[in-house]
Amino acid sequence: MGNEGGRNDATPILTLEELNRLREIAENARKNVIKMLFYDQTLHVGSSLSSIEIVTLLMFKYLRFGRDPLNRDYFILSKGHAAPALYAVMAEKGFIPEDELWKIQDISSILQGHPEIFIPGVDMATGSLGQGLSFGIGIATGIKMRGGTGRVFVDMGDGEHDEGEVWEAITHAVTRKLDNLIAIVEVNNFQLDDSVDSVKPKGYLPKVYEAVGWAVFEADGHDFVSLSEALEEALKAKRPSAIFARTVRGKGFPPIENTRKQRSSPDDARKHLINA
Amino acid sequence: MRDTLGRLLVELGERDKDLLVITADVGDSTRAIYFKEKYPDRYFNVGISEQDMVNFAGGLSIAGYKPVVVEFAMFLMRAWEQIRNSIARMNLDVKFIVTHSGYSDHADGSSHQALEDIALMRVLPNMKVIVPADPADIRRALPVVLEELKGPTYFRIGREYSPSITEGLDYQFKLGKGFVLRDGDDVAIMGAGVVLWDALKAAEELNKMGISAAVINLLSIKPIDEQLIEYYARKTGRIVTIEEHSIYGGIGSAVAEVVVKRYPVPMRFVGATTFGRSARSQRELLDYYGITWKSVVNQAMELMK
């Protein structure tokens, strides 16, 4: 577990004002993901709630948006089933109207069950696991060849690491010396059928990344300060970085929190939102 | 065929500095290596990692490059889902040039012989499929594919075996256009790739028997030349297709889709129906599996009854 460079200045990584603002945005996004259950009961709410803080922090603090393809940042939600989290944060950002969120997966809505490239703010169509990192390597390589400053952030799941393409990608990234590529691996220990531990345990993953040649960091995936510290270090690293972010599936929604359950009833959602 | 490809890629790379060549450890076998010798900075061997290669190419296209994936037809199929879910679904400008298609990798046997790839690519939205007949067709089509066409394209060639089929003919490649190699009135033989040599030979043999056979080089399999197919369906009333590919879902199927829609006529299909095997030459395998001028003649005779 590297701590390349280390932080020795006394400036807080986030001001109290920033922190409060991020928490407010994340809370809104979280509520909106839960509220989506009123309208559609097939969403991957549990996986989405695992990603809220990561997506919020990237969208509101780190990602530089713009039209110049070489001097902007990219965000790839490789765990595409967490699309509700992405959409909810994008609504906070103003990329899509909040009203659109309630139409998610409706035939008339732009918001598909998994991210599509035609949705404003989406940089890669995902939904089939294991593909985002390879795509990110392509973007990051192209940017570096042209001397751009753009960076690529790829959000992946732990279960997703069952896919063989991820191995192809992590071994590829280091050969390109991509210091503009950051992978965030959400460690929530759940995948579709069961816990990650009972399917194929993945405790070795950080060591694997490290052995392959990545700069590896750990963070609490629901804590903005911890995530920011890891991201600051990752951005300084002279090679591809991976942040293993411990998260909780269903975080903040007790009926499903830290269980394999992806969703609960609209009634549960209503009760929760009234009390929240 | 692959030598023509390798040299042409170098030429095209000179004209377009955004052109990148990406391969999964088959640069030598596909002759993509010629490009590396000239432009090492624009050549990527990602290792034996076809799935990663496809998405990597997709990402490079987002950064504004024109990635050309060069791979064995068989092993690109391993990444079909990546092509489907990333490249075709996002309609990215990634070109796939595959070598060793059909039985052209005769020695390696069925594990290396791609007889299903046209069907798999043809079915994808946004994907274009081009099957040149010989080196002359490659020289006509590849510059257009790489310099003018936008979006995912599948360009399928073989290896060494390449009897001259279109050398000296003066047509220009155009997407969605087929070419008449020989006119005729009684039966139309349609196909693409090296087996058009057998189509022409069959037409000659049929001619000796007093049967006038047309031969059509379809070349652009998707989009396909519907007008030309309808024209010859009306003119001859009989069609035999020939392909170095499974007859299920391949070129014959593509022709049949047009024929039943626009002007139904009896058809016969010459092509593969099962896996290949090892042999000393590609020609030997075509003969072994009956993908030959003799089969075309027999099928045409049957239609004439």
Coordinates of C-alpha atoms in Angstrom, one line a residue:
Chain A
M1 CA 0.0 0.0 0.0
G2 CA 1.9 3.0 -1.2
N3 CA 1.6 6.5 0.1
E4 CA 3.6 8.1 -2.7
G5 CA 4.9 11.5 -1.6
G6 CA 2.8 11.8 1.5
R7 CA 0.9 14.8 2.7
N8 CA 2.8 17.1 5.0
D9 CA 1.1 20.4 4.6
A10 CA -1.4 21.7 7.1
T11 CA -4.1 22.8 4.6
P12 CA -7.2 20.6 5.0
I13 CA -7.9 18.5 2.0
L14 CA -11.4 19.8 1.9
T15 CA -12.7 23.0 3.5
L16 CA -15.6 22.6 5.9
E17 CA -17.7 24.4 3.4
E18 CA -16.7 22.0 0.6
L19 CA -17.3 19.1 2.8
N20 CA -20.8 20.2 3.8
R21 CA -21.7 21.0 0.3
L22 CA -20.5 17.5 -0.9
R23 CA -22.5 15.8 1.9
E24 CA -25.6 17.8 1.0
I25 CA -25.3 16.8 -2.7
A26 CA -24.6 13.2 -1.9
E27 CA -27.6 13.1 0.5
N28 CA -29.9 14.5 -2.1
A29 CA -28.6 12.0 -4.7
R30 CA -29.0 9.2 -2.2
K31 CA -32.6 10.2 -1.5
N32 CA -33.3 10.5 -5.2
V33 CA -31.9 7.0 -5.9
I34 CA -34.2 5.6 -3.2
K35 CA -37.1 7.7 -4.5
M36 CA -36.6 6.1 -7.9
L37 CA -38.1 3.0 -6.4
F38 CA -41.4 4.7 -6.4
Y39 CA -41.3 4.5 -10.2
D40 CA -39.3 1.4 -11.0
Q41 CA -38.6 -1.6 -8.8
T42 CA -36.0 -3.2 -10.9
L43 CA -33.1 -0.8 -10.3
H44 CA -29.8 -1.8 -8.8
V45 CA -30.3 0.4 -5.8
G46 CA -27.9 -1.4 -3.5
S47 CA -25.0 -1.1 -6.0
S48 CA -25.9 2.5 -6.7
L49 CA -25.9 3.5 -3.0
S50 CA -22.4 2.0 -2.8
S51 CA -21.2 4.5 -5.4
I52 CA -22.9 7.8 -4.3
E53 CA -19.9 9.5 -2.6
I54 CA -17.4 8.4 -5.2
V55 CA -19.4 9.7 -8.1
T56 CA -20.3 12.9 -6.2
L57 CA -16.7 13.7 -5.3
L58 CA -15.5 13.0 -8.8
M59 CA -18.3 15.0 -10.5
F60 CA -18.1 18.0 -8.1
K61 CA -14.5 18.2 -7.2
Y62 CA -12.2 16.4 -9.6
L63 CA -13.6 16.1 -13.1
R64 CA -12.9 19.0 -15.4
F65 CA -15.6 19.1 -18.1
G66 CA -15.4 20.7 -21.5
R67 CA -15.5 20.2 -25.2
D68 CA -11.8 19.8 -25.9
P69 CA -11.4 16.0 -26.0
L70 CA -7.7 16.1 -24.9
N71 CA -7.9 18.6 -22.0
R72 CA -11.0 17.4 -20.1
D73 CA -11.4 14.5 -17.8
Y74 CA -13.4 11.3 -18.4
F75 CA -15.5 9.3 -16.0
I76 CA -16.3 5.7 -16.9
L77 CA -18.8 3.8 -14.8
S78 CA -17.5 0.4 -15.5
K79 CA -20.0 -1.0 -13.0
G80 CA -22.8 0.2 -15.3
H81 CA -25.6 -1.2 -13.1
A82 CA -25.0 1.7 -10.7
A83 CA -26.5 4.0 -13.4
P84 CA -29.1 5.4 -10.9
A85 CA -26.2 6.8 -8.8
L86 CA -24.7 8.4 -11.9
Y87 CA -28.0 9.9 -13.1
A88 CA -28.9 11.2 -9.6
V89 CA -25.5 13.0 -9.3
M90 CA -25.7 14.2 -12.9
A91 CA -29.1 15.7 -12.0
E92 CA -27.4 17.5 -9.1
K93 CA -24.9 18.8 -11.5
G94 CA -27.6 20.0 -13.9
F95 CA -26.6 17.7 -16.8
I96 CA -30.1 16.3 -16.8
P97 CA -33.4 17.7 -15.3
E98 CA -34.3 16.1 -11.9
D99 CA -37.8 15.3 -13.3
E100 CA -36.1 12.9 -15.8
L101 CA -35.0 10.8 -12.9
W102 CA -38.5 9.6 -12.2
K103 CA -38.8 8.4 -15.7
I104 CA -35.7 6.1 -15.4
Q105 CA -36.1 3.0 -17.6
D106 CA -39.4 4.3 -19.0
I107 CA -39.7 3.8 -22.8
S108 CA -40.0 7.6 -23.2
S109 CA -36.9 8.4 -21.1
I110 CA -33.4 9.1 -22.1
L111 CA -32.2 7.3 -18.9
Q112 CA -31.6 3.7 -19.8
G113 CA -31.1 0.9 -17.3
H114 CA -27.4 1.1 -18.0
P115 CA -25.4 4.2 -19.2
E116 CA -25.6 4.9 -22.9
I117 CA -23.3 7.3 -24.8
F118 CA -26.2 9.5 -25.9
I119 CA -27.0 10.5 -22.3
P120 CA -25.5 13.9 -21.4
G121 CA -22.4 13.4 -19.2
V122 CA -21.8 9.7 -20.0
D123 CA -18.4 9.0 -21.5
M124 CA -18.8 5.3 -22.2
A125 CA -21.8 3.0 -22.8
T126 CA -21.4 0.3 -20.2
G127 CA -23.5 -2.4 -18.6
S128 CA -21.5 -5.4 -19.6
L129 CA -18.9 -5.8 -16.8
G130 CA -15.2 -5.7 -17.2
Q131 CA -14.9 -3.4 -20.1
G132 CA -14.4 0.1 -18.7
L133 CA -10.8 -0.1 -17.8
S134 CA -9.6 -1.2 -21.3
F135 CA -11.6 1.7 -22.8
G136 CA -10.1 4.1 -20.3
I137 CA -6.6 2.9 -21.2
G138 CA -7.4 3.8 -24.8
I139 CA -8.6 7.3 -23.9
A140 CA -5.7 7.9 -21.6
T141 CA -3.2 6.6 -24.1
G142 CA -4.6 8.8 -26.9
I143 CA -4.6 11.9 -24.6
K144 CA -0.9 11.3 -23.7
M145 CA 0.2 10.7 -27.3
R146 CA -1.3 14.1 -28.2
G147 CA 0.1 15.9 -25.1
G148 CA -3.2 16.6 -23.5
T149 CA -3.9 17.1 -19.8
G150 CA -7.1 15.0 -19.6
R151 CA -7.4 12.3 -17.0
V152 CA -9.5 9.2 -16.9
F153 CA -11.3 7.9 -13.9
V154 CA -12.8 4.4 -14.0
D155 CA -15.2 3.2 -11.3
M156 CA -15.3 -0.6 -11.0
G157 CA -16.8 -3.2 -8.7
D158 CA -15.0 -5.9 -6.8
G159 CA -17.2 -8.7 -8.2
E160 CA -16.5 -7.3 -11.7
H161 CA -12.9 -8.5 -11.2
D162 CA -14.1 -12.0 -12.0
E163 CA -14.0 -10.9 -15.7
G164 CA -10.9 -11.9 -17.6
E165 CA -10.7 -8.7 -19.5
V166 CA -9.9 -6.8 -16.3
W167 CA -6.7 -8.9 -16.0
E168 CA -5.8 -8.0 -19.6
A169 CA -6.4 -4.4 -18.8
I170 CA -4.5 -4.1 -15.5
T171 CA -1.5 -5.7 -17.1
H172 CA -1.8 -3.4 -20.2
A173 CA -2.1 -0.1 -18.3
V174 CA 1.3 -0.3 -16.7
T175 CA 3.1 -1.0 -20.0
R176 CA 1.7 2.4 -21.2
K177 CA 2.9 4.2 -18.0
L178 CA -0.5 5.9 -17.8
D179 CA -0.1 8.5 -15.0
N180 CA -3.5 9.9 -16.1
L181 CA -5.5 6.8 -15.4
I182 CA -7.1 6.2 -12.0
A183 CA -9.2 3.1 -11.3
I184 CA -11.5 3.1 -8.3
V185 CA -12.4 -0.3 -7.1
E186 CA -15.5 -0.4 -4.8
V187 CA -15.0 -3.1 -2.3
N188 CA -18.5 -3.9 -1.0
N189 CA -18.1 -7.6 -1.0
F190 CA -21.3 -8.3 -3.0
Q191 CA -22.0 -9.5 -6.5
L192 CA -25.2 -10.6 -8.2
D193 CA -25.6 -14.1 -6.7
D194 CA -23.8 -13.9 -3.5
S195 CA -21.1 -12.3 -1.4
V196 CA -17.8 -11.8 -3.2
D197 CA -16.1 -13.9 -0.5
S198 CA -18.3 -16.9 -1.1
V199 CA -18.0 -16.7 -4.9
K200 CA -14.3 -16.0 -5.3
P201 CA -12.7 -14.1 -2.5
K202 CA -10.7 -11.0 -3.7
G203 CA -8.7 -9.9 -0.7
Y204 CA -5.6 -10.3 -2.8
L205 CA -6.6 -7.7 -5.3
P206 CA -4.6 -4.7 -4.0
K207 CA -1.5 -6.9 -3.9
V208 CA -2.1 -8.1 -7.4
Y209 CA -2.4 -4.5 -8.7
E210 CA 0.7 -3.6 -6.7
A211 CA 2.7 -6.5 -8.1
V212 CA 1.7 -5.7 -11.6
G213 CA 3.0 -2.2 -11.1
W214 CA 0.1 0.1 -10.2
A215 CA 0.3 2.7 -7.4
V216 CA -2.3 1.4 -4.9
F217 CA -4.2 3.3 -2.3
E218 CA -7.0 2.5 0.1
A219 CA -9.9 4.7 1.2
D220 CA -13.3 4.7 2.9
G221 CA -15.6 5.0 -0.1
H222 CA -18.2 6.9 1.8
D223 CA -15.9 9.4 3.4
F224 CA -15.1 12.4 1.3
V225 CA -11.9 13.2 3.2
S226 CA -10.5 9.7 3.0
L227 CA -11.4 9.5 -0.7
S228 CA -9.9 12.9 -1.4
E229 CA -6.7 12.0 0.3
A230 CA -6.4 8.9 -1.8
L231 CA -7.3 10.7 -5.0
E232 CA -4.7 13.5 -4.3
E233 CA -2.0 10.9 -3.9
A234 CA -3.2 8.9 -6.9
L235 CA -3.0 12.1 -9.1
K236 CA 0.6 12.6 -8.0
A237 CA 1.7 9.1 -8.9
K238 CA 3.8 8.6 -12.0
R239 CA 2.0 5.4 -13.0
P240 CA -1.6 4.2 -13.1
S241 CA -3.3 4.3 -9.8
A242 CA -5.9 2.1 -8.1
I243 CA -7.9 3.2 -5.1
F244 CA -9.5 0.4 -3.2
A245 CA -12.6 2.1 -1.7
R246 CA -14.4 0.2 1.0
T247 CA -18.1 0.7 0.5
V248 CA -21.3 -0.7 1.8
R249 CA -23.9 -2.0 -0.6
G250 CA -27.2 -0.2 0.0
K251 CA -25.5 2.4 2.2
G252 CA -28.0 4.6 4.0
F253 CA -31.1 2.6 3.2
P254 CA -31.6 0.2 6.1
P255 CA -34.0 -2.3 4.4
I256 CA -31.1 -3.4 2.2
E257 CA -28.0 -2.0 3.7
N258 CA -25.0 -4.4 3.6
T259 CA -27.1 -7.2 2.1
R260 CA -27.2 -8.8 -1.3
K261 CA -30.6 -7.3 -1.8
Q262 CA -30.5 -4.7 -4.6
R263 CA -34.0 -3.2 -3.9
S264 CA -36.9 -2.8 -1.6
S265 CA -40.5 -1.9 -1.9
P266 CA -41.8 1.5 -2.8
D267 CA -43.4 1.5 0.7
D268 CA -40.1 0.9 2.4
A269 CA -38.7 3.8 0.3
R270 CA -41.5 6.1 1.2
K271 CA -41.2 5.3 4.9
H272 CA -37.5 5.8 4.8
L273 CA -37.7 9.1 3.0
I274 CA -40.4 10.5 5.3
N275 CA -38.2 9.7 8.4
A276 CA -35.0 10.9 6.8
Chain B
M1 CA -3.3 -11.1 -49.5
R2 CA -1.8 -10.3 -46.1
D3 CA 1.4 -8.9 -47.8
T4 CA -0.8 -6.6 -49.8
L5 CA -2.5 -5.6 -46.6
G6 CA 0.8 -4.9 -44.7
R7 CA 2.3 -2.8 -47.5
L8 CA -1.0 -0.8 -48.1
L9 CA -1.3 0.0 -44.4
V10 CA 2.2 1.5 -44.5
E11 CA 1.1 3.7 -47.5
L12 CA -2.1 4.8 -45.8
G13 CA -0.3 5.5 -42.6
E14 CA 1.9 7.9 -44.4
R15 CA -1.1 9.8 -45.7
D16 CA -2.9 9.9 -42.4
K17 CA -0.9 10.5 -39.2
D18 CA -4.0 9.7 -37.1
L19 CA -4.0 6.1 -38.2
L20 CA -3.0 3.7 -35.5
V21 CA -2.5 -0.1 -35.9
I22 CA -3.5 -2.3 -32.9
T23 CA -3.0 -6.0 -32.7
A24 CA -3.0 -8.8 -30.2
D25 CA 0.4 -10.4 -30.7
V26 CA -0.3 -11.4 -34.4
G27 CA 1.6 -8.5 -36.0
D28 CA 4.0 -10.8 -37.8
S29 CA 1.4 -13.2 -39.0
T30 CA -1.0 -10.5 -40.2
R31 CA 1.9 -8.3 -41.7
A32 CA 0.8 -5.4 -39.5
I33 CA 4.4 -5.5 -38.4
Y34 CA 5.4 -3.6 -41.6
F35 CA 3.5 -0.6 -40.1
K36 CA 5.5 -1.0 -36.8
E37 CA 8.8 -0.9 -38.7
K38 CA 7.7 2.5 -40.3
Y39 CA 5.7 4.0 -37.4
P40 CA 6.6 2.4 -34.1
D41 CA 4.9 5.1 -32.1
R42 CA 1.6 4.4 -33.8
Y43 CA 1.7 0.6 -33.5
F44 CA 0.4 -1.2 -30.4
N45 CA 0.8 -4.9 -29.6
V46 CA -1.5 -5.3 -26.5
G47 CA -0.4 -8.9 -26.0
I48 CA -2.7 -11.9 -26.4
S49 CA -5.7 -9.9 -25.1
E50 CA -8.4 -9.5 -27.7
Q51 CA -11.1 -8.2 -25.5
D52 CA -8.8 -5.5 -24.0
M53 CA -7.6 -4.7 -27.6
V54 CA -11.1 -3.9 -28.8
N55 CA -12.0 -1.6 -26.0
F56 CA -8.6 0.0 -26.1
A57 CA -9.2 0.8 -29.7
G58 CA -12.5 2.3 -28.8
G59 CA -10.9 4.6 -26.2
L60 CA -8.3 5.7 -28.8
S61 CA -11.1 6.7 -31.1
I62 CA -12.6 8.9 -28.4
A63 CA -9.2 10.7 -28.2
G64 CA -9.5 11.5 -31.9
Y65 CA -7.4 8.8 -33.5
K66 CA -8.4 6.3 -36.2
P67 CA -7.6 2.9 -34.7
V68 CA -7.3 0.0 -37.1
V69 CA -7.4 -3.4 -35.3
V70 CA -5.6 -6.1 -37.2
E71 CA -6.2 -9.6 -36.0
F72 CA -7.0 -13.2 -37.0
A73 CA -10.7 -13.5 -38.0
M74 CA -11.1 -16.3 -35.5
F75 CA -9.6 -14.6 -32.5
L76 CA -11.4 -11.3 -33.0
M77 CA -14.6 -13.3 -32.5
R78 CA -13.5 -13.9 -28.9
A79 CA -14.1 -10.2 -28.4
W80 CA -17.5 -10.2 -30.2
E81 CA -19.3 -9.0 -27.1
Q82 CA -16.9 -6.1 -26.7
I83 CA -17.4 -5.2 -30.4
R84 CA -21.1 -5.4 -29.9
N85 CA -21.4 -3.6 -26.6
S86 CA -18.7 -0.9 -27.0
I87 CA -17.8 -0.3 -30.6
A88 CA -21.0 -1.0 -32.5
R89 CA -23.3 0.3 -29.7
M90 CA -21.4 3.6 -29.5
N91 CA -20.9 3.7 -33.3
L92 CA -17.2 4.3 -32.8
D93 CA -14.8 4.8 -35.7
V94 CA -12.8 1.6 -35.3
K95 CA -11.9 -0.5 -38.3
F96 CA -11.3 -4.2 -38.0
I97 CA -9.1 -5.9 -40.6
V98 CA -9.0 -9.6 -40.2
T99 CA -6.7 -12.0 -41.9
H100 CA -6.6 -15.9 -41.9
S101 CA -10.4 -16.0 -42.6
G102 CA -12.1 -19.1 -44.0
Y103 CA -9.8 -22.0 -44.5
S104 CA -6.8 -19.8 -45.3
D105 CA -5.0 -21.0 -42.1
H106 CA -5.2 -24.5 -43.6
A107 CA -2.5 -26.1 -41.5
D108 CA -3.7 -25.0 -38.0
G109 CA -7.0 -26.7 -38.4
S110 CA -10.5 -25.9 -37.2
S111 CA -9.4 -23.9 -34.1
H112 CA -8.0 -21.2 -36.4
Q113 CA -10.5 -21.4 -39.4
A114 CA -13.1 -18.7 -39.2
L115 CA -16.3 -19.8 -40.9
E116 CA -18.8 -17.9 -38.7
D117 CA -17.5 -14.4 -38.6
I118 CA -19.5 -12.8 -41.4
A119 CA -22.7 -13.9 -39.8
L120 CA -21.6 -12.6 -36.4
M121 CA -20.5 -9.2 -37.8
R122 CA -23.4 -8.8 -40.2
V123 CA -25.9 -9.0 -37.4
L124 CA -24.5 -6.0 -35.5
P125 CA -26.2 -2.6 -35.9
N126 CA -23.8 0.1 -37.3
M127 CA -21.3 -2.5 -38.5
K128 CA -20.3 -2.6 -42.2
V129 CA -18.8 -5.8 -43.7
I130 CA -16.4 -5.9 -46.6
V131 CA -15.0 -9.0 -48.2
P132 CA -12.5 -8.3 -51.0
A133 CA -11.8 -11.0 -53.6
D134 CA -8.1 -10.6 -54.1
P135 CA -5.2 -8.2 -53.7
A136 CA -6.6 -5.9 -56.5
D137 CA -9.9 -5.7 -54.5
I138 CA -7.9 -4.9 -51.3
R139 CA -6.1 -2.0 -53.1
R140 CA -9.5 -0.7 -54.4
A141 CA -11.4 -1.0 -51.1
L142 CA -9.0 -0.5 -48.2
P143 CA -8.2 3.2 -48.9
V144 CA -11.9 4.0 -49.1
V145 CA -12.6 2.0 -45.9
L146 CA -9.9 3.7 -43.9
E147 CA -10.0 7.2 -45.4
E148 CA -13.7 7.8 -46.3
L149 CA -15.9 5.5 -44.3
K150 CA -16.9 6.5 -40.7
G151 CA -17.9 4.0 -38.0
P152 CA -17.2 0.4 -37.3
T153 CA -16.2 -1.7 -40.4
Y154 CA -15.2 -5.4 -40.7
F155 CA -12.7 -6.0 -43.5
R156 CA -12.1 -9.7 -44.1
I157 CA -9.2 -11.2 -46.0
G158 CA -7.3 -14.5 -46.1
R159 CA -3.6 -15.4 -46.1
E160 CA -1.5 -16.4 -49.1
Y161 CA -3.9 -18.2 -51.4
S162 CA -5.2 -15.6 -53.8
P163 CA -5.9 -16.5 -57.4
S164 CA -6.2 -13.4 -59.5
I165 CA -9.9 -12.6 -59.9
T166 CA -10.3 -8.9 -60.4
E167 CA -6.8 -7.8 -61.5
G168 CA -7.0 -5.4 -64.4
L169 CA -10.7 -4.7 -64.0
D170 CA -11.5 -0.9 -63.8
Y171 CA -14.3 -0.7 -61.2
Q172 CA -14.0 1.5 -58.1
F173 CA -15.0 0.3 -54.7
K174 CA -18.2 1.8 -53.4
L175 CA -19.9 0.9 -50.1
G176 CA -23.1 -1.0 -50.8
K177 CA -22.1 -1.8 -54.4
G178 CA -21.5 -5.1 -56.1
F179 CA -19.7 -5.6 -59.4
V180 CA -20.6 -7.7 -62.4
L181 CA -17.5 -9.9 -63.2
R182 CA -19.4 -11.6 -66.0
D183 CA -22.8 -11.1 -67.5
G184 CA -25.2 -13.9 -68.1
D185 CA -28.9 -14.7 -68.6
D186 CA -29.7 -18.2 -67.2
V187 CA -28.3 -18.2 -63.7
A188 CA -26.5 -15.7 -61.4
I189 CA -23.6 -16.8 -59.3
M190 CA -23.0 -14.5 -56.4
G191 CA -20.4 -14.4 -53.7
A192 CA -17.3 -12.7 -52.3
G193 CA -13.7 -13.5 -51.5
V194 CA -11.3 -16.0 -53.0
V195 CA -14.0 -18.4 -54.0
L196 CA -15.1 -16.1 -56.8
W197 CA -12.3 -17.8 -58.7
D198 CA -14.5 -20.9 -58.6
A199 CA -17.6 -18.8 -59.5
L200 CA -15.9 -17.6 -62.7
K201 CA -14.6 -21.1 -63.5
A202 CA -18.1 -22.5 -63.0
A203 CA -19.5 -19.9 -65.4
E204 CA -17.0 -20.9 -68.0
E205 CA -17.9 -24.6 -67.6
L206 CA -21.6 -23.8 -67.7
N207 CA -21.1 -21.8 -70.8
K208 CA -19.6 -24.9 -72.5
M209 CA -22.9 -26.6 -71.7
G210 CA -24.9 -23.8 -73.3
I211 CA -25.9 -22.2 -70.0
S212 CA -25.2 -18.5 -69.7
A213 CA -24.1 -17.7 -66.1
A214 CA -23.5 -14.2 -64.6
V215 CA -20.9 -13.8 -61.8
I216 CA -21.4 -11.1 -59.2
N217 CA -18.7 -9.9 -56.8
L218 CA -20.7 -8.7 -53.9
L219 CA -17.7 -7.3 -52.0
S220 CA -19.8 -5.0 -49.8
I221 CA -21.7 -7.6 -47.8
K222 CA -23.3 -5.0 -45.5
P223 CA -24.8 -2.8 -46.8
I224 CA -25.4 -5.2 -49.7
D225 CA -26.3 -4.2 -53.3
E226 CA -30.0 -4.9 -53.2
Q227 CA -30.6 -3.4 -56.6
L228 CA -28.0 -5.5 -58.4
I229 CA -29.3 -8.7 -56.7
E230 CA -32.9 -7.9 -57.7
Y231 CA -31.8 -7.1 -61.2
Y232 CA -30.1 -10.4 -61.6
A233 CA -32.9 -12.3 -59.8
R234 CA -35.3 -10.8 -62.4
K235 CA -32.9 -11.3 -65.3
T236 CA -31.8 -14.9 -64.7
G237 CA -34.5 -16.3 -62.4
R238 CA -31.9 -18.5 -60.5
I239 CA -29.2 -17.7 -58.0
V240 CA -26.3 -19.8 -56.7
T241 CA -24.2 -18.3 -53.9
I242 CA -20.7 -19.3 -53.0
E243 CA -18.8 -18.4 -49.9
E244 CA -15.8 -19.5 -47.8
H245 CA -18.0 -19.3 -44.7
S246 CA -21.0 -21.1 -43.1
I247 CA -24.0 -21.0 -45.3
Y248 CA -26.0 -20.3 -42.2
G249 CA -26.1 -16.6 -41.7
G250 CA -23.4 -15.7 -44.2
I251 CA -23.3 -14.2 -47.7
G252 CA -25.9 -16.6 -49.2
S253 CA -28.3 -15.8 -46.3
A254 CA -27.7 -12.1 -47.0
V255 CA -28.6 -12.5 -50.7
A256 CA -31.6 -14.6 -49.8
E257 CA -32.9 -11.9 -47.5
V258 CA -32.9 -9.5 -50.4
V259 CA -34.3 -12.0 -52.9
V260 CA -37.3 -13.0 -50.8
K261 CA -38.1 -9.4 -50.2
R262 CA -37.7 -8.0 -53.7
Y263 CA -38.1 -10.8 -56.2
P264 CA -38.2 -14.4 -55.0
V265 CA -36.4 -16.9 -57.2
P266 CA -35.0 -20.4 -56.5
M267 CA -31.6 -20.3 -54.8
R268 CA -28.8 -22.7 -53.9
F269 CA -26.0 -22.2 -51.4
V270 CA -22.4 -23.4 -51.7
G271 CA -20.4 -22.9 -48.5
A272 CA -19.4 -24.5 -45.2
T273 CA -21.8 -26.5 -43.0
T274 CA -19.4 -27.6 -40.3
F275 CA -15.9 -27.0 -38.8
G276 CA -12.8 -27.3 -40.9
R277 CA -9.7 -29.5 -40.4
S278 CA -5.9 -29.4 -41.1
A279 CA -4.6 -29.8 -44.7
R280 CA -1.6 -29.0 -46.8
S281 CA -3.3 -26.2 -48.6
Q282 CA -6.4 -24.0 -48.6
R283 CA -7.3 -25.3 -52.0
E284 CA -7.3 -28.8 -50.7
L285 CA -9.8 -27.8 -48.0
L286 CA -12.1 -26.0 -50.4
D287 CA -12.1 -29.2 -52.5
Y288 CA -12.6 -31.4 -49.5
Y289 CA -15.7 -29.5 -48.3
G290 CA -17.1 -29.0 -51.8
I291 CA -16.8 -25.3 -52.0
T292 CA -15.8 -25.5 -55.6
W293 CA -16.7 -24.6 -59.1
K294 CA -18.0 -28.2 -59.5
S295 CA -20.5 -27.7 -56.7
V296 CA -21.6 -24.4 -58.3
V297 CA -22.1 -26.1 -61.7
N298 CA -24.1 -29.0 -60.1
Q299 CA -26.3 -26.6 -58.2
A300 CA -26.8 -24.4 -61.2
M301 CA -27.7 -27.5 -63.3
E302 CA -30.2 -28.5 -60.7
L303 CA -31.8 -25.1 -60.8
M304 CA -32.0 -25.4 -64.6
K305 CA -34.1 -28.6 -64.4

